[in-house]
Amino acid sequence: MSLFDLAPKSWWFSPAVLGLLGLMVGSFLNVVVHRLPRMMERQWWRDVSQQLADGESWQRSFGQPAPKQYAAVAAELNGHLDGLGPLTLSKPNSTCPSCGHSIRWFENIPVLSWLWLRGKCSACRAPISLRYPLLEVLTSVLFAGSAWHFGSQPVALLWCGVFAALVALTAIDWDTTLLPDSLTLPLLWAGLIAAALGWTLPLATSVAGAAVGYLTLWSIYWLFKLATGKEGMGYGDFKLLAALGAWLGWQAILPIVLMSSVIGAVVGIALKFTGGLREGRYVPFGPFLAGGGVVVILAGTSRVLGWIGQ
């Protein structure tokens, strides 16, 4: 008899169990949020070094030989990159950014370790950001919400995956104004595949949702750019709304956009009064899109339209 058979199958997908799973996934998401942008930056510098060393590309682009010093710069840049050591989601082990103390397993238990350490590194007593346990708790609440909304059944795990991706994208976009393709595109394709397998929406509705989601923000982007000469949002926002459309259908696009605007207005006002608005930097739209998506997933399209229409 397997462990899975010792309890009713519905128990394994209950709010309590998925909430506990959310704590563990949230701990991993903290790693994703911290490392993925740095992994992307390293790859961009590697691309720069390769481009600097590509004399044929320079010749095609500028119609003249590349400056000789560019090859030396590319070699030096590669040397710096090679000397950094591996950086993936699993390597190196987590360490304190202040003193380099290697975090032991019992110092990495979601929420409990932060409370036990009183929010400080055990070695140097440097403060550990409150955002770490908050992100773990948020993920736990969303996972439990998935079980509550969709029922204690395997399909709830699908939506847990959606919530995990949205949490990671929210934190990364807020920190860096980036929505990585390595998260938005798998989220989009997963929505289409889930529909194709009959787990969520009719496939045609999912495809239409992805197309309407992308084209909605793409159109707004170009209208704004033609009118002002400025870029009001990034292409990652188009892909994120397309991904939400693939999961929720084209009917959900308007409620998501409206709800994200409401959330953005509330957050913007709060930041203005608390002095948290960042001078000279864009306020990313991705976190508000993700928030609007979560509300529509849990509340439903018609209910959100009813709230906004009141």
C-alpha positions as a printed NumPy array, in Angstrom:
array([[  0.   ,   0.   ,   0.   ],
       [  1.414,   3.399,  -1.003],
       [  1.396,   6.536,   1.079],
       [ -1.106,   8.01 ,  -1.371],
       [ -3.597,   5.236,  -0.472],
       [ -3.481,   5.885,   3.277],
       [ -5.785,   8.913,   3.022],
       [ -8.696,   9.806,   0.752],
       [ -7.488,  11.273,  -2.545],
       [ -9.478,  14.434,  -1.887],
       [ -7.397,  14.998,   1.272],
       [ -4.206,  15.276,  -0.771],
       [ -5.695,  18.214,  -2.671],
       [ -7.359,  19.895,   0.311],
       [ -6.702,  23.54 ,   1.239],
       [ -4.545,  22.483,   4.198],
       [ -2.267,  20.204,   2.187],
       [ -1.954,  22.544,  -0.79 ],
       [ -1.39 ,  25.446,   1.601],
       [  1.541,  23.533,   3.118],
       [  2.828,  22.8  ,  -0.384],
       [  2.524,  26.51 ,  -1.123],
       [  4.886,  27.345,   1.743],
       [  7.544,  25.07 ,   0.261],
       [  6.994,  26.335,  -3.286],
       [  7.103,  29.903,  -1.987],
       [ 10.53 ,  29.24 ,  -0.498],
       [ 11.709,  28.088,  -3.927],
       [ 10.116,  31.126,  -5.569],
       [ 12.28 ,  33.344,  -3.369],
       [ 15.279,  31.722,  -5.049],
       [ 13.745,  32.212,  -8.504],
       [ 13.012,  35.885,  -7.843],
       [ 16.541,  36.524,  -6.605],
       [ 18.546,  34.499,  -9.134],
       [ 16.643,  34.462, -12.421],
       [ 17.225,  38.161, -13.244],
       [ 20.935,  37.746, -12.456],
       [ 21.107,  34.664, -14.647],
       [ 19.518,  36.686, -17.442],
       [ 22.006,  39.514, -16.977],
       [ 24.94 ,  37.121, -17.213],
       [ 23.552,  35.715, -20.442],
       [ 23.105,  39.224, -21.849],
       [ 26.764,  40.029, -21.114],
       [ 27.746,  36.737, -22.762],
       [ 25.741,  37.804, -25.817],
       [ 27.509,  41.177, -25.784],
       [ 30.911,  39.496, -25.761],
       [ 29.937,  37.246, -28.66 ],
       [ 28.661,  40.204, -30.66 ],
       [ 31.819,  42.21 , -30.035],
       [ 33.898,  39.302, -31.289],
       [ 31.8  ,  38.868, -34.455],
       [ 33.721,  40.904, -36.994],
       [ 31.559,  39.707, -39.889],
       [ 28.409,  41.01 , -38.232],
       [ 30.08 ,  44.384, -37.671],
       [ 31.13 ,  44.464, -41.333],
       [ 27.583,  43.727, -42.501],
       [ 26.041,  46.296, -40.169],
       [ 28.475,  49.204, -40.568],
       [ 30.216,  48.484, -43.873],
       [ 33.707,  48.616, -42.399],
       [ 36.053,  46.383, -40.386],
       [ 35.397,  46.151, -36.658],
       [ 37.777,  48.119, -34.417],
       [ 40.612,  45.831, -33.349],
       [ 40.163,  46.581, -29.67 ],
       [ 36.677,  45.06 , -29.681],
       [ 38.062,  41.523, -29.897],
       [ 40.266,  42.229, -26.871],
       [ 37.293,  43.647, -24.949],
       [ 35.249,  40.533, -25.818],
       [ 38.023,  38.267, -24.577],
       [ 38.346,  40.22 , -21.329],
       [ 34.59 ,  40.15 , -20.793],
       [ 34.506,  36.395, -21.362],
       [ 37.306,  35.995, -18.85 ],
       [ 35.315,  37.878, -16.211],
       [ 32.209,  35.806, -16.921],
       [ 34.121,  32.513, -16.779],
       [ 35.55 ,  33.492, -13.419],
       [ 32.19 ,  34.093, -11.77 ],
       [ 31.377,  30.452, -11.174],
       [ 28.05 ,  28.714, -11.794],
       [ 24.756,  30.477, -11.156],
       [ 21.577,  28.44 , -11.567],
       [ 18.418,  27.94 ,  -9.551],
       [ 20.168,  25.108,  -7.699],
       [ 23.789,  26.272,  -7.523],
       [ 25.458,  27.659,  -5.529],
       [ 23.901,  26.977,  -2.14 ],
       [ 22.002,  29.849,  -0.569],
       [ 24.153,  32.211,   1.476],
       [ 23.737,  35.391,   3.492],
       [ 24.355,  38.344,   1.133],
       [ 26.056,  40.277,   3.944],
       [ 28.597,  37.787,   5.281],
       [ 28.454,  34.79 ,   2.933],
       [ 27.295,  32.417,   5.675],
       [ 26.008,  29.192,   4.093],
       [ 22.365,  28.77 ,   5.047],
       [ 21.769,  25.394,   6.702],
       [ 18.641,  23.335,   6.086],
       [ 17.063,  24.196,   9.441],
       [ 17.586,  27.89 ,   8.688],
       [ 15.631,  27.509,   5.459],
       [ 12.295,  26.184,   6.721],
       [  9.546,  28.408,   5.283],
       [  8.375,  31.135,   7.689],
       [  9.398,  29.192,  10.816],
       [ 13.127,  29.727,  10.308],
       [ 12.621,  33.459,   9.796],
       [ 10.632,  33.633,  13.031],
       [ 13.16 ,  31.489,  14.924],
       [ 16.044,  33.661,  13.69 ],
       [ 13.985,  36.774,  14.462],
       [ 14.57 ,  38.016,  10.954],
       [ 18.383,  38.084,  11.25 ],
       [ 21.3  ,  36.065,   9.913],
       [ 22.522,  33.561,  12.502],
       [ 26.151,  34.444,  11.771],
       [ 26.377,  38.216,  11.314],
       [ 22.92 ,  39.28 ,  12.598],
       [ 22.243,  41.254,   9.424],
       [ 18.496,  41.684,   8.861],
       [ 16.694,  39.214,   6.581],
       [ 14.036,  40.924,   4.492],
       [ 10.449,  40.445,   5.619],
       [  9.566,  39.836,   1.977],
       [ 10.889,  36.264,   2.156],
       [  8.261,  34.956,   4.607],
       [  5.576,  37.21 ,   3.109],
       [  6.094,  35.671,  -0.334],
       [  5.944,  32.192,   1.211],
       [  2.704,  33.028,   3.025],
       [  1.204,  34.601,  -0.115],
       [  1.966,  31.489,  -2.151],
       [  0.495,  29.3  ,   0.593],
       [ -2.713,  31.337,   0.701],
       [ -3.089,  31.194,  -3.09 ],
       [ -2.498,  27.429,  -3.165],
       [ -5.098,  26.942,  -0.438],
       [ -7.404,  29.273,  -2.361],
       [ -6.985,  27.08 ,  -5.423],
       [ -8.184,  24.031,  -3.492],
       [-11.052,  26.007,  -1.991],
       [-12.209,  27.422,  -5.341],
       [-11.664,  24.444,  -7.654],
       [-12.32 ,  21.727,  -5.124],
       [-10.057,  19.09 ,  -3.627],
       [ -9.181,  17.499,  -6.952],
       [ -6.075,  17.264,  -9.15 ],
       [ -7.115,  20.204, -11.357],
       [ -6.416,  22.47 ,  -8.388],
       [ -2.71 ,  21.679,  -8.856],
       [ -2.856,  23.207, -12.34 ],
       [ -4.019,  26.497, -10.91 ],
       [ -1.42 ,  26.284,  -8.151],
       [  1.152,  26.289, -10.952],
       [ -0.485,  29.383, -12.45 ],
       [ -0.411,  31.145,  -9.08 ],
       [  3.244,  30.226,  -8.52 ],
       [  4.209,  31.712, -11.893],
       [  2.216,  34.887, -11.191],
       [  3.854,  35.349,  -7.779],
       [  7.341,  34.993,  -9.271],
       [  6.544,  37.33 , -12.174],
       [  5.087,  39.921,  -9.814],
       [  8.154,  40.042,  -7.587],
       [ 10.638,  40.023, -10.478],
       [  8.797,  42.748, -12.397],
       [  8.508,  44.902,  -9.296],
       [ 12.232,  44.627,  -8.636],
       [ 13.557,  44.879, -12.184],
       [ 10.7  ,  45.936, -14.536],
       [ 11.332,  42.645, -16.367],
       [  8.879,  39.855, -17.164],
       [ 11.131,  36.968, -18.216],
       [ 10.154,  34.976, -21.306],
       [ 11.296,  31.899, -19.392],
       [  8.204,  32.338, -17.195],
       [  5.594,  34.071, -19.376],
       [  5.949,  31.794, -22.403],
       [  5.745,  28.478, -20.479],
       [  2.69 ,  29.903, -18.672],
       [  1.124,  30.719, -22.048],
       [  1.873,  27.313, -23.583],
       [  0.748,  25.486, -20.455],
       [ -2.619,  27.239, -20.716],
       [ -3.022,  26.197, -24.344],
       [ -1.937,  22.61 , -23.631],
       [ -4.279,  22.341, -20.628],
       [ -7.142,  23.479, -22.872],
       [ -6.123,  21.044, -25.625],
       [ -6.206,  18.169, -23.098],
       [ -9.691,  19.199, -21.936],
       [ -8.626,  20.241, -18.443],
       [ -9.788,  23.867, -18.511],
       [-11.43 ,  25.669, -21.452],
       [-12.38 ,  24.684, -24.975],
       [ -9.217,  25.023, -27.043],
       [-10.743,  27.637, -29.358],
       [-11.623,  29.813, -26.362],
       [ -8.103,  29.48 , -24.982],
       [ -6.488,  30.387, -28.303],
       [ -8.838,  33.352, -28.692],
       [ -7.993,  34.45 , -25.134],
       [ -4.271,  34.376, -25.869],
       [ -4.719,  36.334, -29.095],
       [ -7.079,  38.941, -27.608],
       [ -4.871,  39.33 , -24.543],
       [ -1.744,  39.976, -26.585],
       [ -3.374,  42.224, -29.165],
       [ -5.206,  44.316, -26.558],
       [ -2.048,  45.591, -24.88 ],
       [ -0.117,  45.604, -28.166],
       [ -2.711,  47.993, -29.6  ],
       [ -2.673,  50.218, -26.51 ],
       [  1.129,  50.28 , -26.64 ],
       [  1.231,  51.481, -30.25 ],
       [ -1.583,  54.009, -29.857],
       [  0.234,  55.505, -26.865],
       [  3.581,  55.49 , -28.653],
       [  2.185,  57.135, -31.794],
       [  0.433,  59.785, -29.694],
       [  3.292,  60.577, -27.291],
       [  6.45 ,  59.138, -28.814],
       [  7.005,  57.201, -25.571],
       [  6.671,  53.558, -24.584],
       [  4.014,  53.025, -21.947],
       [  4.696,  49.348, -21.251],
       [  6.917,  46.469, -22.297],
       [  6.358,  43.441, -24.489],
       [  6.421,  41.219, -21.414],
       [  3.06 ,  42.715, -20.404],
       [  1.568,  41.598, -23.747],
       [  2.815,  38.05 , -23.164],
       [  1.558,  37.949, -19.579],
       [ -1.96 ,  39.015, -20.57 ],
       [ -1.855,  36.519, -23.449],
       [ -0.946,  33.791, -20.938],
       [ -3.84 ,  34.783, -18.666],
       [ -6.134,  34.752, -21.681],
       [ -4.992,  31.229, -22.548],
       [ -6.03 ,  30.081, -19.081],
       [ -9.213,  32.132, -18.657],
       [-10.491,  32.809, -22.174],
       [-11.099,  35.977, -24.168],
       [-14.107,  36.902, -22.021],
       [-11.785,  37.453, -19.056],
       [ -9.488,  39.971, -20.763],
       [-11.621,  43.06 , -20.068],
       [-12.209,  42.156, -16.385],
       [ -8.474,  41.484, -15.913],
       [ -7.493,  44.82 , -17.452],
       [-10.135,  46.71 , -15.466],
       [ -9.232,  45.009, -12.194],
       [ -5.506,  45.525, -12.776],
       [ -6.19 ,  49.232, -13.358],
       [ -8.101,  49.438, -10.083],
       [ -5.327,  47.637,  -8.207],
       [ -2.714,  49.839,  -9.869],
       [ -4.579,  53.008,  -8.894],
       [ -4.896,  51.885,  -5.273],
       [ -1.217,  50.899,  -5.056],
       [ -0.132,  54.093,  -6.818],
       [ -2.067,  56.289,  -4.396],
       [ -0.657,  54.372,  -1.445],
       [  2.903,  54.74 ,  -2.765],
       [  2.405,  58.442,  -3.354],
       [  1.287,  59.048,   0.216],
       [  4.05 ,  56.865,   1.673],
       [  6.801,  58.286,  -0.544],
       [  7.398,  54.939,  -2.232],
       [  7.127,  56.1  ,  -5.84 ],
       [ 10.455,  55.647,  -7.596],
       [ 11.718,  58.824,  -9.233],
       [ 12.67 ,  58.432, -12.878],
       [ 11.56 ,  54.79 , -13.058],
       [  8.493,  53.158, -14.507],
       [  5.979,  51.6  , -12.163],
       [  5.696,  48.111, -13.688],
       [  2.271,  47.027, -14.893],
       [  2.978,  43.292, -14.63 ],
       [  2.223,  43.002, -10.887],
       [ -1.157,  44.642, -11.4  ],
       [ -1.968,  42.368, -14.35 ],
       [ -1.039,  39.375, -12.199],
       [ -3.177,  40.699,  -9.347],
       [ -6.098,  41.258, -11.701],
       [ -5.652,  37.726, -13.017],
       [ -5.714,  36.243,  -9.508],
       [ -8.901,  38.137,  -8.646],
       [-10.633,  36.986, -11.843],
       [ -9.507,  33.371, -11.305],
       [-10.87 ,  33.223,  -7.76 ],
       [-13.894,  35.523,  -8.083],
       [-14.97 ,  34.874, -11.654],
       [-15.404,  37.103, -14.687],
       [-19.034,  38.073, -14.127],
       [-18.544,  38.92 , -10.461],
       [-15.572,  41.19 , -11.204],
       [-17.575,  43.   , -13.899],
       [-20.367,  43.41 , -11.379],
       [-18.027,  44.963,  -8.809],
       [-16.572,  47.433, -11.303],
       [-19.977,  48.299, -12.753],
       [-21.43 ,  49.257,  -9.38 ]])
